[in-house]
XYZ file of C-alpha atoms in Angstrom:
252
model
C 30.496 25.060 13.131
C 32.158 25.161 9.658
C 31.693 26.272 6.202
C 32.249 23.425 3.794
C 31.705 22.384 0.587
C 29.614 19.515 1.164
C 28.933 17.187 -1.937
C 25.356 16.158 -3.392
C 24.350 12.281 -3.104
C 21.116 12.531 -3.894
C 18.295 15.235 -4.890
C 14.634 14.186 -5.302
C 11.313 15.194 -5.107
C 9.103 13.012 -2.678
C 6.044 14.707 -3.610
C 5.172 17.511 -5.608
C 6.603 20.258 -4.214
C 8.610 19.061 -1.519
C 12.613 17.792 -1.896
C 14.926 15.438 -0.018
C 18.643 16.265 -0.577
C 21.335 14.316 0.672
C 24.564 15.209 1.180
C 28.138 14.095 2.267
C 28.858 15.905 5.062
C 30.990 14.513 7.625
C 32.187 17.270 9.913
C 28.490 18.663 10.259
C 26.913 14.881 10.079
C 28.884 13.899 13.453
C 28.722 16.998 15.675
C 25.117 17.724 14.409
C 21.952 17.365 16.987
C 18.043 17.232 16.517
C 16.870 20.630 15.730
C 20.036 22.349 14.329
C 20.091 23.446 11.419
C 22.840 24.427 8.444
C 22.757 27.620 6.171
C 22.940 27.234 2.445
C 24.352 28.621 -0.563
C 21.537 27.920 -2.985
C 23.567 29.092 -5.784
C 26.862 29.579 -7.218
C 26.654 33.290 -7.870
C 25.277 36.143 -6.205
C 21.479 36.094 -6.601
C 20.130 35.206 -4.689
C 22.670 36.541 -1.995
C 21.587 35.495 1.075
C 22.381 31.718 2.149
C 18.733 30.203 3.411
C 18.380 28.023 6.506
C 17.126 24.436 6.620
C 16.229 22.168 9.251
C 18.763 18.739 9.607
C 16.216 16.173 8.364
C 18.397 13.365 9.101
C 22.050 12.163 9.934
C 22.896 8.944 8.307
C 25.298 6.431 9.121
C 26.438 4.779 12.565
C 29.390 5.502 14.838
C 32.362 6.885 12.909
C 31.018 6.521 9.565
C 28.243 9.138 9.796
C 28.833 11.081 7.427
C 25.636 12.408 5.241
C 22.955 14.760 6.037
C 19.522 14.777 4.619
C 17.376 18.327 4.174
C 13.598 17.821 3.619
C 12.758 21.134 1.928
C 9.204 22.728 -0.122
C 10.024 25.170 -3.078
C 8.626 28.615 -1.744
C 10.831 30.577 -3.986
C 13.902 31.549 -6.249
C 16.495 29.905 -3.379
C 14.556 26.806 -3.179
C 13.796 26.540 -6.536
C 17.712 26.796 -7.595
C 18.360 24.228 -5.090
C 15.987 21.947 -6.598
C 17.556 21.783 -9.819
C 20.577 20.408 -8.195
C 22.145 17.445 -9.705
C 24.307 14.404 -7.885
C 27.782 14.765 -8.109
C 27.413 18.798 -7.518
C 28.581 20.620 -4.485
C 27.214 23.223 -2.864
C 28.024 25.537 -0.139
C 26.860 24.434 3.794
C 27.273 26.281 7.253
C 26.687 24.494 10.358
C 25.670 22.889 12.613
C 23.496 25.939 14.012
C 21.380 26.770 16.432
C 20.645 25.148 20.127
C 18.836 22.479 18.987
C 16.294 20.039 21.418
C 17.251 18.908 25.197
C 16.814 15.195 25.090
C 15.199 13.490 27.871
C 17.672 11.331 30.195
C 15.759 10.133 32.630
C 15.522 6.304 31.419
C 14.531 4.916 35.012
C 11.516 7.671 35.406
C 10.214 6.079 32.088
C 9.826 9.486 30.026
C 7.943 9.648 27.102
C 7.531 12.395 24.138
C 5.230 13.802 21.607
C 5.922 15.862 18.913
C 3.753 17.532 17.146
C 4.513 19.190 13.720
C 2.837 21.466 11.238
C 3.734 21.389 7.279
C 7.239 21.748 6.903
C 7.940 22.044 10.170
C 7.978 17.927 10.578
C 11.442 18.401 9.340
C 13.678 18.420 12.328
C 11.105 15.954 14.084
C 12.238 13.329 12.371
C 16.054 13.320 13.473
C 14.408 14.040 16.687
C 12.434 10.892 16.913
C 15.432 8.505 15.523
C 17.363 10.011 18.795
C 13.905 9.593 20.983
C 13.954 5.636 19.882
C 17.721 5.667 20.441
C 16.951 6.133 24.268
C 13.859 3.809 23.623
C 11.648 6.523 25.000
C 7.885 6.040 24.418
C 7.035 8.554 21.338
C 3.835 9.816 19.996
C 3.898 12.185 16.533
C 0.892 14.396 15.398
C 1.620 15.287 11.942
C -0.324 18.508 10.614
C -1.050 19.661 6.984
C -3.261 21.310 4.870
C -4.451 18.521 2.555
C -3.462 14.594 2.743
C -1.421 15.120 -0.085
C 0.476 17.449 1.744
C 1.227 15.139 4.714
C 5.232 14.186 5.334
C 7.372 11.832 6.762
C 4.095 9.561 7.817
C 5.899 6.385 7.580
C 9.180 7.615 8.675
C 7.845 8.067 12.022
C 5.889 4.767 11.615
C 9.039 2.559 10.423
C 10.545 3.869 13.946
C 7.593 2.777 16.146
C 5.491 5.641 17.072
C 1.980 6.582 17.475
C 0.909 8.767 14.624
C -1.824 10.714 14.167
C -2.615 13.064 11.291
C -4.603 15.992 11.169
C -5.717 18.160 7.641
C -6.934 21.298 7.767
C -9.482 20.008 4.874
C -10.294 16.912 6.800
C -9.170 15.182 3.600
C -7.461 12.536 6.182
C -7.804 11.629 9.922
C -8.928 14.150 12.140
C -10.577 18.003 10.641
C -8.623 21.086 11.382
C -5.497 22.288 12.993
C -2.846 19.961 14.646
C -2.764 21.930 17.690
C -6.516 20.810 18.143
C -5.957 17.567 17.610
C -3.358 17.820 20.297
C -5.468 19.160 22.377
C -8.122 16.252 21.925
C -5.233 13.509 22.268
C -4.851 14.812 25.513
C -7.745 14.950 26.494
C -9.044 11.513 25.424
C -6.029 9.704 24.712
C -5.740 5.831 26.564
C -2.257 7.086 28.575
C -2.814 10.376 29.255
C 1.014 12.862 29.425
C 2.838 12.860 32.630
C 3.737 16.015 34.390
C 7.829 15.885 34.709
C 7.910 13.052 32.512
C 6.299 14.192 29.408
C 8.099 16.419 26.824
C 6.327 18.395 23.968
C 8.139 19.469 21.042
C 6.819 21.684 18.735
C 7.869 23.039 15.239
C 5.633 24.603 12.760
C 4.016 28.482 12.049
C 4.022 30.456 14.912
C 0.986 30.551 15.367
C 0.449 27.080 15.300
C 3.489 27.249 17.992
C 1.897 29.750 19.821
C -1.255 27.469 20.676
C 0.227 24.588 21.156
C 2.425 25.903 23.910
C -0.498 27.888 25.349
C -2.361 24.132 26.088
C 1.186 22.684 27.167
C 1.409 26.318 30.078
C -2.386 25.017 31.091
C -2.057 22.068 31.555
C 1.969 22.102 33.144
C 3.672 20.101 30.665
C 7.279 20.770 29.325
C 7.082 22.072 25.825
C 10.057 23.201 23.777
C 9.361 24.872 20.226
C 11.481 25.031 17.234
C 11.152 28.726 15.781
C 12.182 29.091 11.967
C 13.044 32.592 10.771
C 14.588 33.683 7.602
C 18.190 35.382 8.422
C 20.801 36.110 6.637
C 24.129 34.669 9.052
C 22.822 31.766 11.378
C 24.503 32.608 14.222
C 22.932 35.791 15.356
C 24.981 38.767 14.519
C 22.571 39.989 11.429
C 19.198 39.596 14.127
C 17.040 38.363 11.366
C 15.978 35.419 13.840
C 15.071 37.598 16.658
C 11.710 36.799 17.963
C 9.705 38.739 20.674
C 8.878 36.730 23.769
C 7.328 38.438 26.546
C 8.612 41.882 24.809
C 11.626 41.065 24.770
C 13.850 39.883 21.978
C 15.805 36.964 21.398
């Protein structure tokens, strides 16, 4: 973990709404893994205070020249929004990498395979996840949940790597009519290769609630799901407790 000064490539909007910035980042861009996560400095002053957390989108580059970092983001307020107005050739201030981040499957031989299912925003880290997941050529299968098709990320990121997509909208404005987490639960019911037990991972990042069902079909039916919670906090590394979550009454 570090605190740099990390320098911005690139800062666009990929639909309204919803940014991709890139920055050059090498430190955090070669010890980073799929769902970690950096804390940001949105602005160069004091308001807003508090750095915000985002999701590592992406890592670009191969071997010892990875060096960049891409953060999907939506504009949900006066952090966001700052960060938005960002121009190339600015720097801003990064912590990270954070957070535990996904166990990867390693099992090659036993044939694994993966789906991942995300809701809104939360496809962000599933997308570093799934270059990894094609790294270790392991059989990968995305459900991508919104509220409206225009709404709908990443799509043909997942596609361009080879997996089986599958959309759901809450306004059945595209593919399949309500939440993700019931189309999840329909893929496995119906799908042609049904998940293995011990071979099939679920990952999971979205609303908690959305979390909270998902893993509820994963515990019935005895597959391996790991979930990605997002909380606001103020540090990133646990001391402030802003990303304490209960679990079974307890907190961590």
């Amino acid at each position: 973990m570090k605190d740099i000064k990390a320098k911005i490539l690139s800062n666009r909007e990929i639909t309204p709404g919803y940014f991709k910035i890139l920055l050059d980042a090498p430190y955090i861009a070669r010890h980073a893994g799929p769902g970690q996560f950096v804390q940001v400095k949105c602005s160069n002053g004091y308001e807003p205070l508090l750095r915000r957390p985002f999701s590592i989108h992406r890592v670009k580059g191969e071997g010892s020249r990875v060096k960049e970092i891409e953060i999907l983001y939506e504009i949900i307020g006066k952090g966001t929004g700052i960060l938005s107005r960002k121009k190339a050739g600015e720097t801003i201030d990064i912590l990270g990498p954070l957070g535990n981040g996904f166990n990867l499957p390693s099992a090659i031989s036993h044939q694994p395979s993966a789906i991942l299912v995300a809701g809104g925003i939360g496809v962000a880290p599933l997308v570093f996840l799934a270059e990894e997941l094609k790294k270790r050529k392991i059989k990968t299968t995305v459900l991508i949940g919104a509220k409206t098709k225009k709404a709908i990320l990443c799509e043909g990121d997942f596609k361009g790597m080879g997996a089986d997509v599958h959309v759901a909208t809450d306004d059945g404005s595209r593919g399949y009519k309500g939440f993700v987490s019931k189309l999840f639960d329909k893929v496995l019911r119906t799908g042609v290769e049904p998940p293995r037990r011990g071979r099939t991972t679920i990952y999971v990042c979205g609303p908690n609630a959305m979390l909270k069902s998902t893993a509820d079909i994963c515990k019935k039916r005895g597959l391996y799901c790991q979930v990605s919670l997002e909380e606001k906090m103020a540090c990133g590394i646990g001391v402030c407790l802003g990303c304490a979550v209960e679990v079974k009454g307890e907190r961590l």
